[in-house]
CSV table of C-alpha atoms in Angstrom, one decimal:
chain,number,residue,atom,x,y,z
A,1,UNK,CA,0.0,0.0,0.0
A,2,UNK,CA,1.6,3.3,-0.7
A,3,UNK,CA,0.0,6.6,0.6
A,4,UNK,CA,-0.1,9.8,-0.3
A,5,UNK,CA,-0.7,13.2,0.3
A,6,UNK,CA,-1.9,15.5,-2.5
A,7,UNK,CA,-4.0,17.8,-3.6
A,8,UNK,CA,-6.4,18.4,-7.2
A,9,UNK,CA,-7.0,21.5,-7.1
A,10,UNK,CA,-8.2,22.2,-3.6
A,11,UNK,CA,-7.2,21.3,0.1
A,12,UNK,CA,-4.1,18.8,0.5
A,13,UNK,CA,-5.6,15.6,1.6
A,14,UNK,CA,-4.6,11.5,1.8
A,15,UNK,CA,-5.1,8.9,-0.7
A,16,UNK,CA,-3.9,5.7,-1.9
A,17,UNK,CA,-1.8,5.3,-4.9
A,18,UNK,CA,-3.0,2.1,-7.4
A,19,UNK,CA,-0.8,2.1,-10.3
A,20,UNK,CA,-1.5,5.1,-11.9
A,21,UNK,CA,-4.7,6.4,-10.2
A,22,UNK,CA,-4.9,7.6,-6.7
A,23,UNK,CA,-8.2,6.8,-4.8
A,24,UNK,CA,-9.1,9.7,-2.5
A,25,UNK,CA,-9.7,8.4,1.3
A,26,UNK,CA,-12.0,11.6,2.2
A,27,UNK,CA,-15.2,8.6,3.5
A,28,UNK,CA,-12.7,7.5,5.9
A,29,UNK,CA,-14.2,6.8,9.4
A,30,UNK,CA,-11.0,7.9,11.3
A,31,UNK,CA,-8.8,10.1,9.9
A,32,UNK,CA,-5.4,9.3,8.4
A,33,UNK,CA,-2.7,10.1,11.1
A,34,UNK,CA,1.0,9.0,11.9
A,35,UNK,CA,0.2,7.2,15.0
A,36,UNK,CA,-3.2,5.5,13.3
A,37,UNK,CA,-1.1,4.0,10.5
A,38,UNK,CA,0.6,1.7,13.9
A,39,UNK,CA,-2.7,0.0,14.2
A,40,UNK,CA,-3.4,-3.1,12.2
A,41,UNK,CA,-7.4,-2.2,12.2
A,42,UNK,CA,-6.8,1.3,10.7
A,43,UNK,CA,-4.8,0.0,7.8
A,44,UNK,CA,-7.6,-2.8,7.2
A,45,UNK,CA,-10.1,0.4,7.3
A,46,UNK,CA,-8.2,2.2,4.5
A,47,UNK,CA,-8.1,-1.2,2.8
A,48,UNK,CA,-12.1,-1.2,3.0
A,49,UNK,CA,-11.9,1.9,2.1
A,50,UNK,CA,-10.1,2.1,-1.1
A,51,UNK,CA,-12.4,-1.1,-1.8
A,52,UNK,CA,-15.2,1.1,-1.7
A,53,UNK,CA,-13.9,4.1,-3.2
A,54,UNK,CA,-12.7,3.0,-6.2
A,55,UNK,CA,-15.2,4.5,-8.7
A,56,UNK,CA,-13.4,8.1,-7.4
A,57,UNK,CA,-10.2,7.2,-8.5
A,58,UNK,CA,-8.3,10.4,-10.3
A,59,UNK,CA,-5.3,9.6,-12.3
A,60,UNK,CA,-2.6,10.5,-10.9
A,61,UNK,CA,-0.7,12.7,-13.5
A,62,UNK,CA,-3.6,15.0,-12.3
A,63,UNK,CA,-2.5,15.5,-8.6
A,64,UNK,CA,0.3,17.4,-7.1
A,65,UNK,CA,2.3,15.2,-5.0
A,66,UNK,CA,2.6,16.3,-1.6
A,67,UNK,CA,5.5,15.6,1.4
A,68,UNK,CA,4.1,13.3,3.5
A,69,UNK,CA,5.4,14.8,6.0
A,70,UNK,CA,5.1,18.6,5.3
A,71,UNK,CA,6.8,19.9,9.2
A,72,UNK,CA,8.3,17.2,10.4
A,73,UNK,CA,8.7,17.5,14.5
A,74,UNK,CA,12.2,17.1,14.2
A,75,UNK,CA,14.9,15.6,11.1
A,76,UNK,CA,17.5,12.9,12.8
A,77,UNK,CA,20.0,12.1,10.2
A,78,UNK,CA,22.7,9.4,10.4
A,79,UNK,CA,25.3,10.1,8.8
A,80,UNK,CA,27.8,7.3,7.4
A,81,UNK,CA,25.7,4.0,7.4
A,82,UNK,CA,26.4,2.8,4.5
A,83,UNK,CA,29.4,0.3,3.9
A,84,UNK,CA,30.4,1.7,1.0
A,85,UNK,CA,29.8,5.3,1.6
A,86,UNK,CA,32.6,4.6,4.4
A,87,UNK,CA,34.7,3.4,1.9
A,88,UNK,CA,35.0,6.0,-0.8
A,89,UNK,CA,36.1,8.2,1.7
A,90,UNK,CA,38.6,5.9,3.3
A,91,UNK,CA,36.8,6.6,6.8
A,92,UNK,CA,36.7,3.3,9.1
A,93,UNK,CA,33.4,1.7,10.4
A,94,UNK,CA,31.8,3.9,13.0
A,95,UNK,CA,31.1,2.0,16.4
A,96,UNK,CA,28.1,4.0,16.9
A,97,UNK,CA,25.6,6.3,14.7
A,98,UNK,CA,26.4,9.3,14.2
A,99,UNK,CA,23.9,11.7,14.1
A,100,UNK,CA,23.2,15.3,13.0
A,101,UNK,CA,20.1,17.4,12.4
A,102,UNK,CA,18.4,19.4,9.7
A,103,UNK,CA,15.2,21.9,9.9
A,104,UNK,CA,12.2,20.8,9.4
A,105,UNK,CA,11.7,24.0,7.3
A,106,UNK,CA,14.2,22.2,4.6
A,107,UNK,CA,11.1,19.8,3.7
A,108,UNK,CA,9.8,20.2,0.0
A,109,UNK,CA,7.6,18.6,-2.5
A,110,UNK,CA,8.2,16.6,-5.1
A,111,UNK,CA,8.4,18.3,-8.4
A,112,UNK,CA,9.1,21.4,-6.9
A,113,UNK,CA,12.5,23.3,-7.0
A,114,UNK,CA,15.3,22.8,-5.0
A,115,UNK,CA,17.2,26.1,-4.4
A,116,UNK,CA,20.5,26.3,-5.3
A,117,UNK,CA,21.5,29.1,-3.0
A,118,UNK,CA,23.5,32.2,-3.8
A,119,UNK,CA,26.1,32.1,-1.1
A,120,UNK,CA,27.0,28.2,-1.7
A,121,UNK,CA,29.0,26.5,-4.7
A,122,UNK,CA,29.2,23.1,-3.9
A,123,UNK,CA,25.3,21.7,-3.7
A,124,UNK,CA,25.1,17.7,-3.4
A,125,UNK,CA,22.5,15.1,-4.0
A,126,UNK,CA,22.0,12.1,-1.4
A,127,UNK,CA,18.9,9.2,-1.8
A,128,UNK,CA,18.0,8.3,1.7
A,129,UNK,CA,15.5,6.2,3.3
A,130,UNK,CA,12.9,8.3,5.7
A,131,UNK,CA,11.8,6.7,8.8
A,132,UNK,CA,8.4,8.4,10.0
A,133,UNK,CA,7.9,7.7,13.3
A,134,UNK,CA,4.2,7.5,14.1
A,135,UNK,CA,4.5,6.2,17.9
A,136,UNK,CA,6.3,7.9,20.9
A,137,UNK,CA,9.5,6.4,21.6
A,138,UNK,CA,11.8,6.3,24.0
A,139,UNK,CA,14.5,3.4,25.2
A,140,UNK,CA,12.8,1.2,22.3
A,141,UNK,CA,14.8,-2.0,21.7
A,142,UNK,CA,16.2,-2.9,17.9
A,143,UNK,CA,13.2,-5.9,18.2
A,144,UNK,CA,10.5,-3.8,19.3
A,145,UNK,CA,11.4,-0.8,17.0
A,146,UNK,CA,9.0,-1.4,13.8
A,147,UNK,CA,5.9,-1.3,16.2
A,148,UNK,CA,6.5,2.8,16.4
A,149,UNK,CA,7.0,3.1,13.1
A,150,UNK,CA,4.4,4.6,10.8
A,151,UNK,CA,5.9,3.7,7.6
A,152,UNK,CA,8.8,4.7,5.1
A,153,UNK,CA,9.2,7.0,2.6
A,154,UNK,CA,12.2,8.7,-0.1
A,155,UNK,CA,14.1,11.7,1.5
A,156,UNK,CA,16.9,13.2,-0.8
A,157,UNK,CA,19.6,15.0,1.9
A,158,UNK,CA,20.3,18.0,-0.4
A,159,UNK,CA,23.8,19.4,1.0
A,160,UNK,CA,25.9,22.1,0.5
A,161,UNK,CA,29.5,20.7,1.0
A,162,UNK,CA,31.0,24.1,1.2
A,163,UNK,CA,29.1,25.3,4.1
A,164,UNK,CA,29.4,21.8,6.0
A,165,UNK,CA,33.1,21.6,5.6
A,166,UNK,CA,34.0,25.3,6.0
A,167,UNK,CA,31.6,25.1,9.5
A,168,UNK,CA,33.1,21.5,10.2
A,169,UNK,CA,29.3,20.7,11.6
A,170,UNK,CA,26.1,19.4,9.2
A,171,UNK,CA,23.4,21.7,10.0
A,172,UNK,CA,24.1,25.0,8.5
A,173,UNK,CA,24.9,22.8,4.9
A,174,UNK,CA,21.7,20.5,5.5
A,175,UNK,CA,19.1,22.9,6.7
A,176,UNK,CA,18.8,25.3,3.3
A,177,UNK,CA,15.2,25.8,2.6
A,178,UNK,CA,14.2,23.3,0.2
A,179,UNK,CA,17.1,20.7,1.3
A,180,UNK,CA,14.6,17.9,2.0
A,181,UNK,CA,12.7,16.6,-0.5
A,182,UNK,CA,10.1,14.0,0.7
A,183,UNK,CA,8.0,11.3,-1.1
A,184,UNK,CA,6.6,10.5,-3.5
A,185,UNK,CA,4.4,8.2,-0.8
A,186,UNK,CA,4.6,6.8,2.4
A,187,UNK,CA,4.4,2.8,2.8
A,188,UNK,CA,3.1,1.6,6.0
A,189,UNK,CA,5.4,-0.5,8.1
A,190,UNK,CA,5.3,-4.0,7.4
A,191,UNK,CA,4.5,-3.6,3.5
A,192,UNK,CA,8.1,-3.8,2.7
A,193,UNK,CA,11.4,-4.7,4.7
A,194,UNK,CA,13.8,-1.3,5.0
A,195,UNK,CA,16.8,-3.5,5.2
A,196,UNK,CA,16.5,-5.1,2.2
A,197,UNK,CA,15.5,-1.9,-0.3
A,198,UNK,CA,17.3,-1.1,-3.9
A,199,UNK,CA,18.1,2.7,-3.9
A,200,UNK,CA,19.5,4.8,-6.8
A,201,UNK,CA,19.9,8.7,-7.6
A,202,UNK,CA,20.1,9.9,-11.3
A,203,UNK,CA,20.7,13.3,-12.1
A,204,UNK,CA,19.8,14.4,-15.3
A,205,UNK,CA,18.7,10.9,-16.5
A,206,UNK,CA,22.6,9.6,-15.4
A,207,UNK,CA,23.2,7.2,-12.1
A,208,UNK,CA,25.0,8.7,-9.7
A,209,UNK,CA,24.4,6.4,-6.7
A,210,UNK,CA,23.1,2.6,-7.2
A,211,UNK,CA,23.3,0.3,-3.9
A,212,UNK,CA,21.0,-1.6,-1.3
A,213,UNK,CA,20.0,-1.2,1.9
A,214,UNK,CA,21.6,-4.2,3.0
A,215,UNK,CA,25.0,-1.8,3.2
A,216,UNK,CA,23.1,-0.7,6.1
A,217,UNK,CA,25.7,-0.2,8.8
A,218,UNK,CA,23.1,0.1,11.2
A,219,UNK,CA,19.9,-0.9,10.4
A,220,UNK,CA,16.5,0.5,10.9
A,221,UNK,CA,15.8,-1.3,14.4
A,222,UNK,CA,19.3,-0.2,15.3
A,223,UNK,CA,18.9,3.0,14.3
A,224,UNK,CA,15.4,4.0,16.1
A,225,UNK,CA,17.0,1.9,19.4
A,226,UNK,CA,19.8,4.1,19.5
A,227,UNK,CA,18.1,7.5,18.6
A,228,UNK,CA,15.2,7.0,20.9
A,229,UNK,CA,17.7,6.0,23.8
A,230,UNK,CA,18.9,9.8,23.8
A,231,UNK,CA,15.6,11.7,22.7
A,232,UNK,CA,12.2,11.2,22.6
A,233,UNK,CA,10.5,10.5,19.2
A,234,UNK,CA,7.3,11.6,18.9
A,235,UNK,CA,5.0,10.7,15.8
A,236,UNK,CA,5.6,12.4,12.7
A,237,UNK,CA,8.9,12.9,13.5
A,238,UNK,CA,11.6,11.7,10.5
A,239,UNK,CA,14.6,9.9,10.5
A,240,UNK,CA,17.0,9.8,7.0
A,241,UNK,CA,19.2,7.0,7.3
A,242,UNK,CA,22.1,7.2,5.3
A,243,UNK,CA,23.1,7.9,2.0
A,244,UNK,CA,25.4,5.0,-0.2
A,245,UNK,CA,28.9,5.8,-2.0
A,246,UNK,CA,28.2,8.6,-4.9
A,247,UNK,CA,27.9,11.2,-3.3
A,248,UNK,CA,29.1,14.1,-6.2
A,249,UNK,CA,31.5,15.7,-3.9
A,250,UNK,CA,33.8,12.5,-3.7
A,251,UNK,CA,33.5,11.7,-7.4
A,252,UNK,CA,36.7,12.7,-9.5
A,253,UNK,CA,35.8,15.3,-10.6
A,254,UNK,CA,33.4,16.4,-7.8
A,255,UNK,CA,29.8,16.6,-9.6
A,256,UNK,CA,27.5,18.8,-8.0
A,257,UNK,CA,24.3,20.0,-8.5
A,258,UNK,CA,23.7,23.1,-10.9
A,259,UNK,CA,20.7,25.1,-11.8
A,260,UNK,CA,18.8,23.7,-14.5
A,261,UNK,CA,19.5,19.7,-13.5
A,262,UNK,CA,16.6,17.1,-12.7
A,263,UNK,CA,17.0,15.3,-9.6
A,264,UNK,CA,15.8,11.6,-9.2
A,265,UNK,CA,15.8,9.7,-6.3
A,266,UNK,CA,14.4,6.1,-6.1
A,267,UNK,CA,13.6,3.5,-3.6
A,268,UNK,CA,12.7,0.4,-3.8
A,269,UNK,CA,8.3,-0.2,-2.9
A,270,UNK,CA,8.4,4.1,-2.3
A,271,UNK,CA,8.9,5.4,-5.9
A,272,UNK,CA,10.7,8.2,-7.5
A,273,UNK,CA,10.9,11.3,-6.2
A,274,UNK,CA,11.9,13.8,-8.3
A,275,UNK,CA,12.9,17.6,-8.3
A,276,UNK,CA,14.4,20.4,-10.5
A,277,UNK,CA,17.2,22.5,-9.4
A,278,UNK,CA,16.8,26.4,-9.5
A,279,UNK,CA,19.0,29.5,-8.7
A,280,UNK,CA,17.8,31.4,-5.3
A,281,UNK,CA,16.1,35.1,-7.0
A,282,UNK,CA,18.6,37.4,-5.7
């Protein structure tokens, strides 16, 4: 089952994607939220609901695709978690996850542009698998983890390398407006296994970054244990796992991201989510 959140014309709203229609879930009994999606019985009433909603299908090339997560609580990124992101840059196995933030203001659609600011040079792509919490978690165990989860989804961690490495912290390089874009839907937990996902990025129709989630230094139960053993999660909050090796800023030559490219980012079960990059309007 893969959600989304759209709109055709009037207010943003949930709906289930079906090849290339999207049935609307406006009849539904309960509405769709991050902690409902957790429950077994809500996901059998969207099923029954879909079912019975069929005949209002839209296609989908006639909806705008919406984040399905438009303000996340907080972004929790791990950085390094992929075997052989580790080993283009020659940096040994981390013993531990290691974590930065991003604003949640840095979430975007996809389709819509991602802003190549003014005052940065070196813009980079990233395809990353989005954990969206949809329990309240704290001290959750590796085992227990996927009963908080909501369900997955496609992040791209848009980066300016300049800004990261001249600050020698993430957030400043990770938090430019625009830097997150989400989608194209949101799978429930249990529909597919996040350890075992292909993932690629293609800019301008060219592969960049090809690889599996099976690189996964830490994997998603590890991920949420260790996370949720510092801070709370709360529903709706995201964690973006990881990106695999390349990344344009350790490609030889570096290629980065330039106004005018098309971003594609894929996951396995999720979809593509795609974006065009833009100058910032000085």
């Amino acid at each position: 089952m893969q959600l989304v959140r759209y709109t055709n014309g009037g207010a943003p709203q949930w709906g289930v994607r079906r090849d290339d229609d999207i049935v609307p879930l406006a009849g539904l009994r309960e509405e769709v939220s991050y902690e409902n999606l957790t429950s077994p019985g809500f996901l059998r009433l969207v099923e029954d609901a879909v079912e019975a909603a069929e005949d209002e299908a839209i296609p989908a090339s006639e909806a705008k695709f919406l984040a399905p997560v438009p303000r996340p609580g907080k972004i929790v990124c791990v950085g390094l978690n992929y075997h052989d992101h580790a080993e283009e840059q020659d940096e040994e196995i981390p013993e531990r996850p290691l974590l930065f933030g991003k604003s949640d203001t840095s979430v975007t659609n996809p389709e819509d542009p991602i802003v190549h600011p003014a005052d940065v040079d070196q813009v980079d792509y990233e395809v990353e698998l989005g954990i969206v919490m949809g329990r309240t978690a704290k001290h959750v165990s590796a085992e227990d983890a996927s009963e908080y989860v909501a369900g997955y989804t496609a992040v791209n961690d848009v980066s300016a390398r300049d800004a990261q490495f001249e600050d020698e912290q993430f957030f400043r390089g990770k938090s430019y407006d625009t830097f997150a874009p989400m989608g194209p839907t949101l799978v429930p937990e249990g529909e597919l296994n996040p350890n075992e996902l292909d993932v690629a990025c293609r800019v301008n129709g060219e592969t960049k970054q090809e690889s599996n989630t099976e690189e996964f230094i830490f994997d998603v139960g590890e991920v949420v244990e260790y996370i949720s053993g510092i801070t709370t999660l709360r529903p709706g909050d995201v964690i973006s796992t990881g990106t695999p090796g390349g990344v344009g800023i350790f490609r030889d030559p570096p290629e980065l991201l330039e106004p005018g490219d098309s971003v594609e980012i894929e996951v396995e079960g999720i979809g593509t989510l795609t974006n065009p990059v833009v100058a910032e309007r000085e």
